[in-house]
Each structure stands twice: as structure tokens, then as C-alpha cells.
N, CA, C and O of each residue as an XYZ file, in Angstrom:
476
protein
N      -2.909     -5.436      8.923
C      -4.061     -6.207      9.321
C      -4.641     -5.575     10.595
O      -3.898     -5.313     11.541
N      -5.957     -5.328     10.632
C      -6.557     -4.705     11.807
C      -6.542     -5.632     13.026
O      -6.564     -6.856     12.895
N      -6.506     -5.024     14.204
C      -6.561     -5.766     15.464
C      -7.911     -5.528     16.106
O      -8.147     -4.446     16.643
N      -8.816     -6.516     16.068
C     -10.113     -6.302     16.706
C      -9.948     -6.270     18.225
O      -9.218     -7.077     18.801
N     -10.639     -5.323     18.861
C     -10.619     -5.275     20.319
C     -11.823     -4.510     20.826
O     -12.464     -3.748     20.102
N     -12.103     -4.739     22.086
C     -13.214     -4.039     22.716
C     -12.784     -2.612     23.042
O     -11.598     -2.285     23.005
N     -13.752     -1.779     23.357
C     -13.450     -0.400     23.731
C     -12.552     -0.380     24.958
O     -11.574      0.366     25.002
N     -12.879     -1.193     25.953
C     -12.075     -1.246     27.174
C     -10.658     -1.721     26.876
O      -9.691     -1.172     27.405
N     -10.537     -2.729     26.040
C      -9.217     -3.239     25.683
C      -8.365     -2.188     24.996
O      -7.178     -2.052     25.294
N      -8.967     -1.444     24.076
C      -8.240     -0.379     23.367
C      -7.841      0.717     24.345
O      -6.723      1.228     24.289
N      -8.754      1.077     25.241
C      -8.445      2.105     26.241
C      -7.308      1.663     27.161
O      -6.419      2.451     27.483
N      -7.343      0.401     27.580
C      -6.289     -0.128     28.465
C      -4.926     -0.075     27.783
O      -3.934      0.298     28.409
N      -4.871     -0.447     26.503
C      -3.599     -0.421     25.781
C      -3.097      1.011     25.594
O      -1.898      1.269     25.702
N      -3.998      1.927     25.318
C      -3.600      3.338     25.177
C      -3.079      3.898     26.501
O      -2.125      4.676     26.518
N      -3.711      3.499     27.608
C      -3.237      3.937     28.930
C      -1.842      3.384     29.213
O      -0.969      4.100     29.703
N      -1.640      2.098     28.898
C      -0.317      1.504     29.108
C       0.727      2.221     28.261
O       1.832      2.492     28.731
N       0.382      2.525     27.020
C       1.303      3.225     26.128
C       1.656      4.594     26.692
O       2.829      4.966     26.718
N       0.678      5.334     27.135
C       0.928      6.668     27.702
C       1.803      6.569     28.956
O       2.704      7.385     29.149
N       1.544      5.584     29.794
C       2.340      5.390     31.012
C       3.795      5.068     30.674
O       4.713      5.611     31.289
N       3.998      4.202     29.715
C       5.369      3.833     29.326
C       6.097      5.026     28.703
O       7.284      5.227     28.959
N       5.398      5.814     27.892
C       6.033      6.944     27.224
C       6.378      8.070     28.195
O       7.340      8.806     27.974
N       5.619      8.205     29.245
C       5.861      9.317     30.176
C       6.605      8.832     31.414
O       7.809      9.060     31.540
N       5.925      8.188     32.300
C       6.504      7.817     33.594
C       7.694      6.866     33.460
O       8.758      7.128     34.021
N       7.529      5.779     32.732
C       8.612      4.792     32.663
C       9.830      5.308     31.912
O      10.961      5.027     32.310
N       9.623      6.051     30.840
C      10.765      6.632     30.126
C      11.533      7.579     31.036
O      12.764      7.569     31.048
N      10.826      8.383     31.787
C      11.465      9.332     32.711
C      12.257      8.580     33.790
O      13.400      8.926     34.085
N      11.636      7.551     34.370
C      12.302      6.769     35.417
C      13.580      6.120     34.898
O      14.612      6.166     35.568
N      13.523      5.520     33.719
C      14.689      4.802     33.205
C      15.785      5.772     32.796
O      16.968      5.454     32.916
N      15.410      6.947     32.315
C      16.414      7.968     31.984
C      17.166      8.387     33.229
O      18.385      8.557     33.199
N      16.439      8.555     34.328
C      17.082      8.910     35.596
C      17.977      7.781     36.093
O      19.082      8.029     36.574
N      17.506      6.546     35.977
C      18.299      5.401     36.438
C      19.592      5.284     35.637
O      20.639      4.974     36.203
N      19.535      5.525     34.345
C      20.739      5.467     33.507
C      21.698      6.580     33.902
O      22.904      6.350     33.994
N      21.190      7.759     34.131
C      22.043      8.894     34.532
C      22.730      8.613     35.863
O      23.915      8.904     36.020
N      21.999      8.051     36.821
C      22.587      7.714     38.121
C      23.661      6.645     37.975
O      24.722      6.738     38.592
N      23.390      5.639     37.168
C      24.361      4.561     36.972
C      25.610      5.081     36.274
O      26.720      4.659     36.597
N      25.441      5.990     35.324
C      26.584      6.597     34.635
C      27.482      7.348     35.606
O      28.705      7.360     35.468
N      26.858      7.964     36.577
C      27.609      8.758     37.554
C      28.521      7.898     38.421
O      29.428      8.418     39.072
N      28.290      6.598     38.435
C      29.108      5.700     39.250
C      30.449      5.359     38.614
O      31.261      4.655     39.215
N      30.682      5.844     37.425
C      32.014      5.647     36.832
C      32.020      4.729     35.624
O      31.093      4.724     34.813
N      33.097      3.949     35.526
C      33.391      3.080     34.393
C      32.162      2.281     33.937
O      31.613      1.485     34.698
N      31.745      2.499     32.701
C      30.544      1.845     32.193
C      30.777      0.392     31.789
O      29.825     -0.384     31.711
N      32.018      0.017     31.533
C      32.304     -1.353     31.108
C      31.946     -2.367     32.184
O      31.455     -3.453     31.874
N      32.183     -2.029     33.427
C      31.938     -2.965     34.519
C      30.840     -2.464     35.457
O      30.823     -2.810     36.638
N      29.943     -1.667     34.941
C      28.889     -1.067     35.735
C      27.588     -1.862     35.520
O      26.865     -1.637     34.550
N      27.310     -2.786     36.434
C      26.138     -3.663     36.309
C      24.841     -2.868     36.352
O      23.895     -3.200     35.637
N      24.778     -1.833     37.170
C      23.564     -1.011     37.255
C      23.271     -0.351     35.907
O      22.125     -0.297     35.462
N      24.319      0.143     35.275
C      24.161      0.805     33.973
C      23.641     -0.192     32.937
O      22.702      0.109     32.200
N      24.247     -1.371     32.882
C      23.840     -2.368     31.889
C      22.416     -2.867     32.152
O      21.669     -3.122     31.207
N      22.034     -3.008     33.419
C      20.675     -3.433     33.759
C      19.671     -2.352     33.351
O      18.601     -2.662     32.829
N      20.015     -1.098     33.589
C      19.126      0.006     33.221
C      18.971      0.091     31.708
O      17.870      0.324     31.208
N      20.060     -0.095     30.981
C      19.982     -0.058     29.512
C      19.136     -1.216     28.981
O      18.389     -1.052     28.016
N      19.256     -2.385     29.611
C      18.449     -3.529     29.200
C      16.965     -3.253     29.460
O      16.112     -3.568     28.630
N      16.671     -2.666     30.612
C      15.286     -2.314     30.930
C      14.764     -1.269     29.950
O      13.608     -1.328     29.530
N      15.615     -0.315     29.588
C      15.227      0.705     28.613
C      14.874      0.046     27.279
O      13.889      0.416     26.641
N      15.666     -0.912     26.871
C      15.414     -1.611     25.620
C      14.066     -2.325     25.665
O      13.316     -2.298     24.690
N      13.757     -2.964     26.794
C      12.482     -3.649     26.946
C      11.323     -2.653     26.867
O      10.334     -2.899     26.178
N      11.449     -1.532     27.574
C      10.399     -0.508     27.583
C      10.168      0.026     26.172
O       9.024      0.143     25.732
N      11.246      0.349     25.464
C      11.113      0.894     24.108
C      10.513     -0.134     23.148
O       9.745      0.219     22.253
N      10.866     -1.407     23.339
C      10.287     -2.459     22.501
C       8.790     -2.576     22.712
O       8.025     -2.727     21.758
N       8.376     -2.504     23.977
C       6.946     -2.581     24.284
C       6.212     -1.346     23.753
O       5.083     -1.458     23.273
N       6.836     -0.183     23.834
C       6.238      1.037     23.284
C       6.008      0.875     21.779
O       4.941      1.215     21.268
N       7.004      0.360     21.083
C       6.864      0.143     19.629
C       5.729     -0.815     19.324
O       4.939     -0.587     18.407
N       5.650     -1.891     20.101
C       4.586     -2.874     19.894
C       3.213     -2.243     20.150
O       2.290     -2.427     19.357
N       3.077     -1.501     21.251
C       1.802     -0.872     21.577
C       1.400      0.176     20.547
O       0.222      0.298     20.214
N       2.372      0.932     20.041
C       2.066      1.915     18.988
C       1.525      1.218     17.753
O       0.566      1.688     17.142
N       2.135      0.099     17.382
C       1.685     -0.649     16.216
C       0.285     -1.207     16.434
O      -0.583     -1.058     15.575
N       0.061     -1.847     17.576
C      -1.223     -2.475     17.863
C      -2.338     -1.439     17.934
O      -3.407     -1.636     17.357
N      -2.095     -0.337     18.637
C      -3.148      0.674     18.779
C      -3.424      1.402     17.463
O      -4.547      1.838     17.213
N      -2.402      1.530     16.632
C      -2.624      2.203     15.342
C      -3.489      1.343     14.421
O      -4.160      1.865     13.531
N      -3.474      0.043     14.630
C      -4.273     -0.863     13.803
C      -5.515     -1.379     14.534
O      -6.177     -2.305     14.064
N      -5.827     -0.778     15.682
C      -6.978     -1.233     16.472
C      -8.284     -1.004     15.723
O      -8.533      0.072     15.180
N      -9.086     -2.019     15.711
C     -10.434     -1.928     15.158
C     -11.382     -2.182     16.327
O     -11.666     -3.327     16.681
N     -11.860     -1.100     16.912
C     -12.713     -1.214     18.092
C     -14.104     -1.658     17.674
O     -14.751     -1.030     16.837
N     -14.552     -2.758     18.276
C     -15.855     -3.328     17.967
C     -16.795     -3.018     19.121
O     -16.511     -3.360     20.269
N     -17.908     -2.373     18.819
C     -18.903     -2.046     19.828
C     -19.791     -3.263     20.042
O     -20.614     -3.590     19.187
N     -19.630     -3.927     21.168
C     -20.374     -5.158     21.426
C     -21.872     -4.908     21.557
O     -22.659     -5.847     21.433
N     -22.279     -3.680     21.801
C     -23.699     -3.353     21.912
C     -24.405     -3.460     20.561
O     -25.625     -3.609     20.500
N     -23.638     -3.385     19.492
C     -24.224     -3.459     18.154
C     -24.318     -4.884     17.624
O     -24.815     -5.105     16.520
N     -23.842     -5.853     18.406
C     -23.883     -7.247     17.969
C     -25.190     -7.885     18.413
O     -25.735     -7.544     19.463
N     -25.690     -8.820     17.599
C     -26.908     -9.517     18.028
C     -26.513    -10.689     18.926
O     -25.351    -11.094     18.932
N     -27.433    -11.220     19.657
C     -27.146    -12.269     20.626
C     -27.350    -13.671     20.118
O     -27.461    -14.601     20.916
N     -27.404    -13.854     18.811
C     -27.701    -15.166     18.255
C     -26.469    -16.060     18.093
O     -26.591    -17.285     18.062
N     -25.299    -15.458     17.989
C     -24.085    -16.243     17.761
C     -22.995    -15.819     18.732
O     -22.977    -14.685     19.210
N     -22.097    -16.738     19.014
C     -20.927    -16.417     19.817
C     -19.890    -15.817     18.879
O     -19.326    -16.510     18.032
N     -19.648    -14.523     19.040
C     -18.688    -13.820     18.201
C     -17.852    -12.908     19.071
O     -18.059    -12.812     20.281
N     -16.919    -12.251     18.449
C     -16.074    -11.298     19.145
C     -16.945    -10.276     19.881
O     -17.921     -9.767     19.330
N     -16.580     -9.988     21.122
C     -17.287     -8.982     21.900
C     -18.450     -9.511     22.716
O     -19.053     -8.766     23.490
N     -18.775    -10.790     22.554
C     -19.895    -11.335     23.319
C     -19.406    -12.024     24.585
O     -18.222    -12.323     24.736
N     -20.337    -12.264     25.478
C     -20.056    -13.009     26.706
C     -20.813    -14.324     26.623
O     -21.939    -14.381     26.127
N     -20.183    -15.367     27.112
C     -20.765    -16.697     27.014
C     -20.738    -17.346     28.385
O     -19.719    -17.326     29.076
N     -21.860    -17.919     28.768
C     -21.913    -18.645     30.031
C     -21.821    -20.130     29.703
O     -22.583    -20.644     28.884
N     -20.887    -20.808     30.348
C     -20.721    -22.250     30.148
C     -20.981    -22.951     31.478
O     -20.764    -22.392     32.553
N     -21.454    -24.193     31.370
C     -21.793    -24.964     32.561
C     -20.989    -26.252     32.545
O     -20.964    -26.966     31.542
N     -20.334    -26.546     33.657
C     -19.627    -27.814     33.828
C     -20.691    -28.884     34.048
O     -21.442    -28.824     35.022
N     -20.760    -29.855     33.153
C     -21.807    -30.878     33.233
C     -21.707    -31.737     34.482
O     -22.723    -32.243     34.960
N     -20.523    -31.912     35.015
C     -20.344    -32.766     36.195
C     -20.710    -32.040     37.487
O     -21.291    -32.647     38.388
N     -20.383    -30.757     37.594
C     -20.588    -30.030     38.855
C     -21.711    -28.992     38.775
O     -22.087    -28.403     39.788
N     -22.234    -28.774     37.593
C     -23.241    -27.724     37.342
C     -22.724    -26.324     37.668
O     -23.513    -25.391     37.816
N     -21.407    -26.175     37.781
C     -20.810    -24.857     38.031
C     -20.866    -24.036     36.755
O     -20.492    -24.504     35.680
N     -21.343    -22.786     36.893
C     -21.458    -21.892     35.752
C     -20.286    -20.916     35.740
O     -19.863    -20.428     36.788
N     -19.767    -20.635     34.548
C     -18.676    -19.683     34.380
C     -18.992    -18.777     33.200
O     -19.507    -19.231     32.178
N     -18.682    -17.493     33.348
C     -18.918    -16.518     32.296
C     -17.587    -16.148     31.646
O     -16.648    -15.753     32.338
N     -17.500    -16.273     30.332
C     -16.305    -15.934     29.574
C     -16.636    -14.829     28.579
O     -17.756    -14.752     28.072
N     -15.661    -13.979     28.305
C     -15.816    -12.888     27.354
C     -14.910    -13.171     26.161
O     -13.735    -13.493     26.331
N     -15.452    -13.051     24.970
C     -14.689    -13.285     23.743
C     -14.072    -11.947     23.330
O     -14.785    -10.986     23.040
N     -12.747    -11.898     23.306
C     -12.017    -10.657     23.041
C     -10.941    -10.893     21.992
O     -10.761    -12.014     21.517
N     -10.228     -9.832     21.634
C      -9.135     -9.939     20.672
C      -7.879    -10.495     21.322
O      -7.812    -10.600     22.547
N      -6.888    -10.852     20.523
C      -5.680    -11.495     21.048
C      -4.872    -10.627     22.018
O      -4.180    -11.169     22.880
N      -4.940     -9.304     21.903
C      -4.172     -8.450     22.805
C      -4.890     -8.192     24.117
O      -4.344     -7.544     25.010
N      -6.112     -8.697     24.240
C      -6.872     -8.545     25.482
C      -6.980     -9.850     26.251
O      -7.442     -9.856     27.393
N      -6.568    -10.941     25.653
C      -6.734    -12.255     26.252
C      -6.064    -12.338     27.618
O      -4.890    -12.001     27.772
N      -6.825    -12.788     28.601
C      -6.322    -12.987     29.958
C      -7.217    -14.050     30.602
O      -8.300    -13.746     31.103
N      -6.754    -15.283     30.579
C      -7.558    -16.406     31.062
C      -7.928    -16.214     32.530
O      -9.021    -16.605     32.938
N      -7.045    -15.622     33.331
C      -7.341    -15.423     34.746
C      -8.540    -14.498     34.946
O      -9.196    -14.550     35.986
N      -8.826    -13.658     33.963
C      -9.980    -12.754     34.019
C     -11.128    -13.283     33.164
O     -12.126    -12.594     32.952
N     -10.977    -14.511     32.676
C     -11.978    -15.174     31.824
C     -12.241    -14.390     30.545
O     -13.379    -14.254     30.095
N     -11.165    -13.883     29.981
C     -11.225    -13.166     28.695
C     -10.428    -13.992     27.696
O      -9.203    -14.081     27.785
N     -11.133    -14.595     26.745
C     -10.485    -15.509     25.806
C     -10.707    -15.050     24.366
O     -11.642    -14.305     24.071
N      -9.824    -15.515     23.474
C      -9.985    -15.154     22.066
C     -10.195    -16.395     21.236
O     -10.352    -16.304     20.018
């Protein structure tokens, strides 16, 4: 099933994937090697923590590879402004305070309420 996302969202996920595959993999490999050097692995908390972190990193890499491989980038410039759909921005007004807020409609992997990006 395709994952709809904006160009920026797809770029951000690809950047995160590249960072995890290069920098984070290298860092965790070094951390595991250092922890191994401390001796007995059965009671080596640093080693077990590093391996757990490695597992998390690899899991996220797998998820990002899957999501980016199925990314369907939607060019919001090609959408008309008549309906609220994926890729559009919507301004809402609080009826009590007249405060205006701008929200962006994005895919599920881009959702970040703190940045007013909702799906």
C-alpha cells in the first residue's frame, strides 16, 4: 500500500534513513566494540545496553526503508484549492477567541501536532 507524503516529508525520512545507516550504525558499532573490551559479556551492562540500542536503530532502519520504498510523493502545487485534501493548508478560527491557526494536511509518517501537521 502506498504511503502518501509531501516532498519535504519524503526528503526528511530519507535524510533520517541515511543518518541512521551511516553515522548511527558506526557509533553503535564502536560502542559495542568498547563494551566488549571490558570483559565478560554476561554481566556487562554497557554491552547489553549497546546491543539494545543497536536493535532499536536497525528496527527503525527497516521501518524507514519500507516506508520510503512505498512513498507516494504528492505535489501540493498540483492540487486545486477547492477542497481540503492531502497536501493542503487550512486556516481555522477559534470562534470564542478569534485566534487563527494554520494546519497542514500530511501523511501519517509526517504527522506532528506540535508543528501543526495533521493527517
